[in-house]
PDB file of C-alpha atoms in Angstrom:
ATOM      1  CA  MET A   1       0.000   0.000   0.000  1.00 39.00           C
ATOM      2  CA  CYS A   2       2.882   2.319   0.728  1.00 48.00           C
ATOM      3  CA  ALA A   3       4.188   2.014  -2.823  1.00 41.00           C
ATOM      4  CA  GLY A   4       0.771   2.667  -4.256  1.00 38.00           C
ATOM      5  CA  LEU A   5       0.080   5.764  -2.199  1.00 37.00           C
ATOM      6  CA  LEU A   6       3.460   7.393  -1.845  1.00 42.00           C
ATOM      7  CA  VAL A   7       5.708   7.714  -4.867  1.00 43.00           C
ATOM      8  CA  GLY A   8       8.679   8.595  -2.681  1.00 48.00           C
ATOM      9  CA  CYS A   9       8.146   5.859  -0.113  1.00 59.00           C
ATOM     10  CA  GLY A  10      11.476   5.299   1.595  1.00 49.00           C
ATOM     11  CA  VAL A  11      11.462   1.525   1.890  1.00 53.00           C
ATOM     12  CA  PHE A  12      11.543   1.197  -1.902  1.00 51.00           C
ATOM     13  CA  SER A  13      14.307   3.738  -2.537  1.00 63.00           C
ATOM     14  CA  ASN A  14      17.915   3.101  -3.466  1.00 88.00           C
ATOM     15  CA  SER A  15      19.582   5.118  -0.718  1.00 94.00           C
ATOM     16  CA  ASP A  16      22.911   4.472   0.998  1.00 96.00           C
ATOM     17  CA  ASP A  17      21.060   3.938   4.286  1.00 96.00           C
ATOM     18  CA  ARG A  18      17.506   2.955   5.194  1.00 95.00           C
ATOM     19  CA  VAL A  19      16.156   3.626   8.662  1.00 95.00           C
ATOM     20  CA  ILE A  20      12.728   3.048  10.163  1.00 92.00           C
ATOM     21  CA  LEU A  21      12.502   5.544  13.014  1.00 88.00           C
ATOM     22  CA  PRO A  22      15.473   7.920  12.843  1.00 92.00           C
ATOM     23  CA  PRO A  23      16.016  10.486  15.603  1.00 94.00           C
ATOM     24  CA  ASP A  24      14.829  14.007  14.882  1.00 95.00           C
ATOM     25  CA  PRO A  25      17.546  16.667  14.789  1.00 97.00           C
ATOM     26  CA  ASP A  26      18.098  18.697  17.921  1.00 98.00           C
ATOM     27  CA  PRO A  27      17.139  22.360  17.286  1.00 96.00           C
ATOM     28  CA  HIS A  28      20.810  23.268  17.700  1.00 97.00           C
ATOM     29  CA  GLU A  29      21.684  21.096  14.723  1.00 98.00           C
ATOM     30  CA  TYR A  30      19.556  23.208  12.398  1.00 96.00           C
ATOM     31  CA  LEU A  31      21.369  26.263  13.735  1.00 96.00           C
ATOM     32  CA  TYR A  32      24.685  24.635  12.896  1.00 97.00           C
ATOM     33  CA  VAL A  33      23.639  24.147   9.277  1.00 97.00           C
ATOM     34  CA  ASP A  34      22.846  27.870   9.101  1.00 95.00           C
ATOM     35  CA  LEU A  35      26.140  28.700  10.807  1.00 96.00           C
ATOM     36  CA  ALA A  36      28.121  26.597   8.331  1.00 96.00           C
ATOM     37  CA  ARG A  37      26.382  28.376   5.460  1.00 94.00           C
ATOM     38  CA  GLN A  38      27.081  31.769   7.032  1.00 93.00           C
ATOM     39  CA  THR A  39      30.760  31.160   7.719  1.00 93.00           C
ATOM     40  CA  ALA A  40      31.377  29.175   4.511  1.00 92.00           C
ATOM     41  CA  SER A  41      33.131  26.574   6.638  1.00 96.00           C
ATOM     42  CA  GLU A  42      32.340  22.942   7.379  1.00 98.00           C
ATOM     43  CA  LYS A  43      33.515  23.250  10.975  1.00 98.00           C
ATOM     44  CA  ALA A  44      30.023  23.504  12.481  1.00 98.00           C
ATOM     45  CA  CYS A  45      28.948  20.413  10.512  1.00 98.00           C
ATOM     46  CA  TYR A  46      31.152  18.273  12.731  1.00 98.00           C
ATOM     47  CA  LEU A  47      28.943  19.202  15.700  1.00 98.00           C
ATOM     48  CA  ILE A  48      25.948  17.459  14.131  1.00 98.00           C
ATOM     49  CA  SER A  49      24.951  13.873  14.854  1.00 98.00           C
ATOM     50  CA  PRO A  50      25.619  11.479  11.973  1.00 97.00           C
ATOM     51  CA  ILE A  51      22.234   9.784  12.480  1.00 97.00           C
ATOM     52  CA  SER A  52      19.662  12.568  12.911  1.00 98.00           C
ATOM     53  CA  VAL A  53      17.392  12.850   9.881  1.00 98.00           C
ATOM     54  CA  SER A  54      15.493  15.835   8.528  1.00 97.00           C
ATOM     55  CA  VAL A  55      12.353  15.217   6.483  1.00 96.00           C
ATOM     56  CA  ALA A  56      10.591  17.550   4.065  1.00 96.00           C
ATOM     57  CA  PRO A  57       7.387  15.792   2.916  1.00 95.00           C
ATOM     58  CA  LEU A  58       6.609  18.453   0.297  1.00 96.00           C
ATOM     59  CA  ASN A  59       9.922  18.036  -1.486  1.00 96.00           C
ATOM     60  CA  ALA A  60      10.160  16.154  -4.759  1.00 95.00           C
ATOM     61  CA  PRO A  61      10.317  12.357  -4.482  1.00 93.00           C
ATOM     62  CA  GLY A  62      13.834  11.247  -3.700  1.00 95.00           C
ATOM     63  CA  THR A  63      14.685  14.435  -1.800  1.00 96.00           C
ATOM     64  CA  GLN A  64      12.277  14.186   1.114  1.00 97.00           C
ATOM     65  CA  ALA A  65      14.746  12.783   3.661  1.00 97.00           C
ATOM     66  CA  ALA A  66      18.346  13.632   4.443  1.00 98.00           C
ATOM     67  CA  TYR A  67      20.852  13.270   7.222  1.00 98.00           C
ATOM     68  CA  THR A  68      21.113  16.725   8.769  1.00 98.00           C
ATOM     69  CA  ARG A  69      24.876  16.395   8.851  1.00 98.00           C
ATOM     70  CA  SER A  70      24.976  15.544   5.133  1.00 98.00           C
ATOM     71  CA  GLN A  71      22.811  18.577   4.426  1.00 98.00           C
ATOM     72  CA  CYS A  72      25.355  20.705   6.243  1.00 98.00           C
ATOM     73  CA  PHE A  73      28.348  19.465   4.273  1.00 98.00           C
ATOM     74  CA  TRP A  74      26.356  19.712   1.036  1.00 98.00           C
ATOM     75  CA  THR A  75      25.478  23.324   1.802  1.00 96.00           C
ATOM     76  CA  VAL A  76      29.111  24.268   2.374  1.00 96.00           C
ATOM     77  CA  ALA A  77      30.239  22.297  -0.702  1.00 96.00           C
ATOM     78  CA  GLN A  78      27.903  24.353  -2.880  1.00 94.00           C
ATOM     79  CA  ARG A  79      28.660  27.653  -1.170  1.00 92.00           C
ATOM     80  CA  THR A  80      32.408  27.230  -1.504  1.00 93.00           C
ATOM     81  CA  ALA A  81      32.479  25.229  -4.778  1.00 94.00           C
ATOM     82  CA  ARG A  82      34.316  22.421  -2.995  1.00 96.00           C
ATOM     83  CA  PRO A  83      33.119  19.034  -4.268  1.00 97.00           C
ATOM     84  CA  ASP A  84      35.606  17.317  -1.939  1.00 98.00           C
ATOM     85  CA  LEU A  85      33.229  18.007   0.945  1.00 98.00           C
ATOM     86  CA  CYS A  86      30.676  15.737  -0.715  1.00 98.00           C
ATOM     87  CA  GLU A  87      32.584  12.745   0.615  1.00 98.00           C
ATOM     88  CA  HIS A  88      30.687  13.397   3.851  1.00 98.00           C
ATOM     89  CA  VAL A  89      27.306  13.112   2.125  1.00 98.00           C
ATOM     90  CA  VAL A  90      25.345   9.900   2.733  1.00 98.00           C
ATOM     91  CA  SER A  91      21.825   9.458   1.375  1.00 98.00           C
ATOM     92  CA  VAL A  92      19.121   8.047   3.629  1.00 97.00           C
ATOM     93  CA  SER A  93      15.484   7.033   3.405  1.00 96.00           C
ATOM     94  CA  THR A  94      12.933   6.446   6.127  1.00 95.00           C
ATOM     95  CA  LEU A  95       9.887   4.213   6.151  1.00 92.00           C
ATOM     96  CA  LEU A  96       7.769   6.888   4.457  1.00 92.00           C
ATOM     97  CA  TYR A  97      10.221   9.292   2.847  1.00 95.00           C
ATOM     98  CA  SER A  98      12.883   8.699   0.235  1.00 95.00           C
ATOM     99  CA  GLY A  99      16.162  10.578   0.122  1.00 97.00           C
ATOM    100  CA  HIS A 100      17.996   8.588  -2.517  1.00 96.00           C
ATOM    101  CA  ALA A 101      18.532  11.675  -4.700  1.00 96.00           C
ATOM    102  CA  ASN A 102      20.306  13.507  -1.875  1.00 97.00           C
ATOM    103  CA  ASN A 103      23.409  11.512  -2.678  1.00 98.00           C
ATOM    104  CA  ARG A 104      27.128  12.098  -2.985  1.00 98.00           C
ATOM    105  CA  GLU A 105      27.105  12.085  -6.778  1.00 98.00           C
ATOM    106  CA  ARG A 106      24.552  14.882  -7.080  1.00 97.00           C
ATOM    107  CA  CYS A 107      26.361  16.883  -4.429  1.00 97.00           C
ATOM    108  CA  ILE A 108      29.566  16.626  -6.457  1.00 98.00           C
ATOM    109  CA  GLN A 109      27.777  17.658  -9.647  1.00 97.00           C
ATOM    110  CA  GLU A 110      26.215  20.719  -8.057  1.00 95.00           C
ATOM    111  CA  ALA A 111      29.356  21.806  -6.211  1.00 96.00           C
ATOM    112  CA  SER A 112      31.421  21.393  -9.372  1.00 96.00           C
ATOM    113  CA  ARG A 113      29.339  23.714 -11.509  1.00 90.00           C
ATOM    114  CA  VAL A 114      29.055  26.694  -9.176  1.00 80.00           C
ATOM    115  CA  THR A 115      31.434  29.469  -8.168  1.00 82.00           C
ATOM    116  CA  PRO A 116      32.163  30.354  -4.529  1.00 79.00           C
ATOM    117  CA  SER A 117      29.587  32.680  -3.004  1.00 72.00           C
ATOM    118  CA  SER A 118      30.569  35.683  -0.903  1.00 60.00           C
ATOM    119  CA  GLY A 119      27.054  36.540   0.216  1.00 63.00           C
ATOM    120  CA  ILE A 120      25.662  35.963   3.688  1.00 64.00           C
ATOM    121  CA  GLY A 121      22.304  34.830   4.970  1.00 70.00           C
ATOM    122  CA  ILE A 122      20.268  35.429   8.084  1.00 78.00           C
ATOM    123  CA  ILE A 123      21.400  33.980  11.385  1.00 89.00           C
ATOM    124  CA  ASP A 124      20.836  34.717  15.066  1.00 91.00           C
ATOM    125  CA  HIS A 125      24.309  36.008  15.844  1.00 92.00           C
ATOM    126  CA  ASP A 126      23.662  36.590  19.527  1.00 92.00           C
ATOM    127  CA  ALA A 127      22.476  32.994  19.917  1.00 94.00           C
ATOM    128  CA  MET A 128      25.669  31.815  18.233  1.00 96.00           C
ATOM    129  CA  PHE A 129      27.820  33.919  20.553  1.00 97.00           C
ATOM    130  CA  GLU A 130      26.020  32.448  23.564  1.00 96.00           C
ATOM    131  CA  LEU A 131      26.503  28.880  22.312  1.00 97.00           C
ATOM    132  CA  ALA A 132      30.185  29.643  21.764  1.00 97.00           C
ATOM    133  CA  GLY A 133      30.492  30.731  25.396  1.00 97.00           C
ATOM    134  CA  PHE A 134      31.011  34.424  24.674  1.00 97.00           C
ATOM    135  CA  SER A 135      29.930  36.644  27.568  1.00 97.00           C
ATOM    136  CA  ILE A 136      28.847  40.256  27.068  1.00 96.00           C
ATOM    137  CA  GLU A 137      32.238  41.258  28.397  1.00 97.00           C
ATOM    138  CA  ASP A 138      33.983  38.979  25.895  1.00 97.00           C
ATOM    139  CA  ILE A 139      32.019  40.479  23.024  1.00 97.00           C
ATOM    140  CA  ASP A 140      32.725  44.046  24.149  1.00 96.00           C
ATOM    141  CA  ALA A 141      36.432  43.255  24.440  1.00 97.00           C
ATOM    142  CA  LEU A 142      36.525  41.761  20.940  1.00 95.00           C
ATOM    143  CA  MET A 143      34.605  44.719  19.552  1.00 94.00           C
ATOM    144  CA  ARG A 144      37.266  47.043  20.937  1.00 94.00           C
ATOM    145  CA  LYS A 145      40.123  44.795  19.846  1.00 93.00           C
ATOM    146  CA  HIS A 146      38.947  44.678  16.253  1.00 92.00           C
ATOM    147  CA  ARG A 147      37.739  48.305  16.240  1.00 91.00           C
ATOM    148  CA  LEU A 148      34.214  47.393  15.239  1.00 92.00           C
ATOM    149  CA  PRO A 149      31.382  49.943  15.300  1.00 90.00           C
ATOM    150  CA  GLU A 150      28.513  49.447  17.728  1.00 89.00           C
ATOM    151  CA  ASN A 151      26.278  48.029  15.010  1.00 90.00           C
ATOM    152  CA  GLY A 152      28.966  45.620  13.809  1.00 91.00           C
ATOM    153  CA  ARG A 153      28.597  42.857  16.389  1.00 93.00           C
ATOM    154  CA  TYR A 154      27.665  40.345  13.716  1.00 92.00           C
ATOM    155  CA  CYS A 155      31.111  40.782  12.156  1.00 92.00           C
ATOM    156  CA  LEU A 156      32.561  38.717  15.003  1.00 95.00           C
ATOM    157  CA  ILE A 157      30.992  35.625  13.409  1.00 95.00           C
ATOM    158  CA  PHE A 158      33.784  35.884  10.817  1.00 93.00           C
ATOM    159  CA  SER A 159      36.617  36.286  13.328  1.00 95.00           C
ATOM    160  CA  ARG A 160      39.312  33.775  14.172  1.00 95.00           C
ATOM    161  CA  GLU A 161      38.230  33.894  17.820  1.00 96.00           C
ATOM    162  CA  PHE A 162      34.697  32.799  16.995  1.00 97.00           C
ATOM    163  CA  PHE A 163      35.945  30.124  14.601  1.00 97.00           C
ATOM    164  CA  GLU A 164      38.015  28.599  17.388  1.00 97.00           C
ATOM    165  CA  ALA A 165      35.113  28.852  19.859  1.00 98.00           C
ATOM    166  CA  ILE A 166      32.862  26.690  17.659  1.00 98.00           C
ATOM    167  CA  GLU A 167      34.585  23.737  19.310  1.00 97.00           C
ATOM    168  CA  GLN A 168      32.963  24.754  22.615  1.00 96.00           C
ATOM    169  CA  MET A 169      29.404  24.571  21.310  1.00 98.00           C
ATOM    170  CA  PRO A 170      27.042  21.738  22.353  1.00 98.00           C
ATOM    171  CA  ARG A 171      28.065  18.722  20.312  1.00 98.00           C
ATOM    172  CA  PHE A 172      25.988  15.750  19.119  1.00 98.00           C
ATOM    173  CA  SER A 173      28.854  13.889  17.492  1.00 97.00           C
ATOM    174  CA  SER A 174      31.876  11.839  18.540  1.00 97.00           C
ATOM    175  CA  ASP A 175      35.266  12.730  19.974  1.00 97.00           C
ATOM    176  CA  ASP A 176      36.757  11.803  16.608  1.00 97.00           C
ATOM    177  CA  ASP A 177      34.636  14.531  15.037  1.00 97.00           C
ATOM    178  CA  LEU A 178      36.001  16.991  17.569  1.00 97.00           C
ATOM    179  CA  GLU A 179      39.508  16.084  16.501  1.00 97.00           C
ATOM    180  CA  GLN A 180      38.562  16.619  12.856  1.00 96.00           C
ATOM    181  CA  MET A 181      37.169  20.031  13.764  1.00 96.00           C
ATOM    182  CA  LYS A 182      40.385  21.029  15.471  1.00 96.00           C
ATOM    183  CA  LYS A 183      42.371  20.313  12.324  1.00 96.00           C
ATOM    184  CA  LEU A 184      40.495  22.942  10.327  1.00 97.00           C
ATOM    185  CA  GLU A 185      42.177  26.301   9.884  1.00 95.00           C
ATOM    186  CA  TRP A 186      40.496  29.684   9.913  1.00 95.00           C
ATOM    187  CA  LYS A 187      40.430  31.558   6.609  1.00 91.00           C
ATOM    188  CA  PRO A 188      39.141  35.086   5.964  1.00 90.00           C
ATOM    189  CA  HIS A 189      35.599  34.953   4.635  1.00 86.00           C
ATOM    190  CA  PRO A 190      35.190  36.451   1.116  1.00 81.00           C
ATOM    191  CA  PHE A 191      32.584  38.782   2.635  1.00 79.00           C
ATOM    192  CA  LEU A 192      35.408  40.625   4.409  1.00 83.00           C
ATOM    193  CA  ALA A 193      36.657  41.910   1.067  1.00 80.00           C
ATOM    194  CA  GLN A 194      33.331  43.379  -0.054  1.00 78.00           C
ATOM    195  CA  ALA A 195      33.373  47.153  -0.189  1.00 79.00           C
ATOM    196  CA  GLY A 196      30.749  49.062   1.726  1.00 77.00           C
ATOM    197  CA  PHE A 197      30.087  46.542   4.498  1.00 76.00           C
ATOM    198  CA  LEU A 198      30.893  47.062   8.158  1.00 79.00           C
ATOM    199  CA  CYS A 199      33.068  43.958   8.209  1.00 83.00           C
ATOM    200  CA  GLU A 200      35.178  45.072   5.264  1.00 81.00           C
ATOM    201  CA  GLY A 201      38.870  44.614   5.920  1.00 80.00           C
ATOM    202  CA  LYS A 202      38.388  43.174   9.390  1.00 85.00           C
ATOM    203  CA  PHE A 203      40.260  40.041  10.522  1.00 84.00           C
ATOM    204  CA  ALA A 204      42.205  40.007   7.239  1.00 67.00           C
ATOM    205  CA  ASN A 205      45.325  38.996   9.140  1.00 60.00           C
ATOM    206  CA  GLY A 206      43.574  36.797  11.696  1.00 48.00           C
ATOM    207  CA  SER A 207      43.596  38.423  15.126  1.00 46.00           C
ATOM    208  CA  GLU A 208      44.506  42.062  14.714  1.00 45.00           C
TER     209      GLU A 208
END
């Protein structure tokens, strides 16, 4: 009956993994996907559980289920035009929803035909600072250190200090993932070179 009623029924899909009742993502994990997109770095992806699954029933058949962690790496792969990150993408289907099209091959194709993006999205910067363990005093000190204007708090998201503090955020992954995170190096975000923005020229040499 499932096959007759639901075109994208997961049990009949050709995904890497098939799970019956996968755990829902913790709300923090969705924030980490947004953070990875914002910083154009895969570092936050390593905080995400490898088994939590996001479902989008209204998506096209084959794209209705995905590991949240795979979504994160896919997002950064596209944003930075780095198909190598697609090695972290694993497709998954649930009992009702198929995610076979959210696979490594399609990730590579999409990441290979785009150019790096320097734009930014919308993110709750204050929530990110809190998760990173930044106190109000810490933020004020960094604002002074980097000579940021009062309305430029969000620029700290692109700083080396914040990049390093991502390791302190609540983690839903393994100690091995933490070690992988620590190996990543901070790089200036392309946004810092865009003329006319408050963050322009900041952190160009790491910690000023």
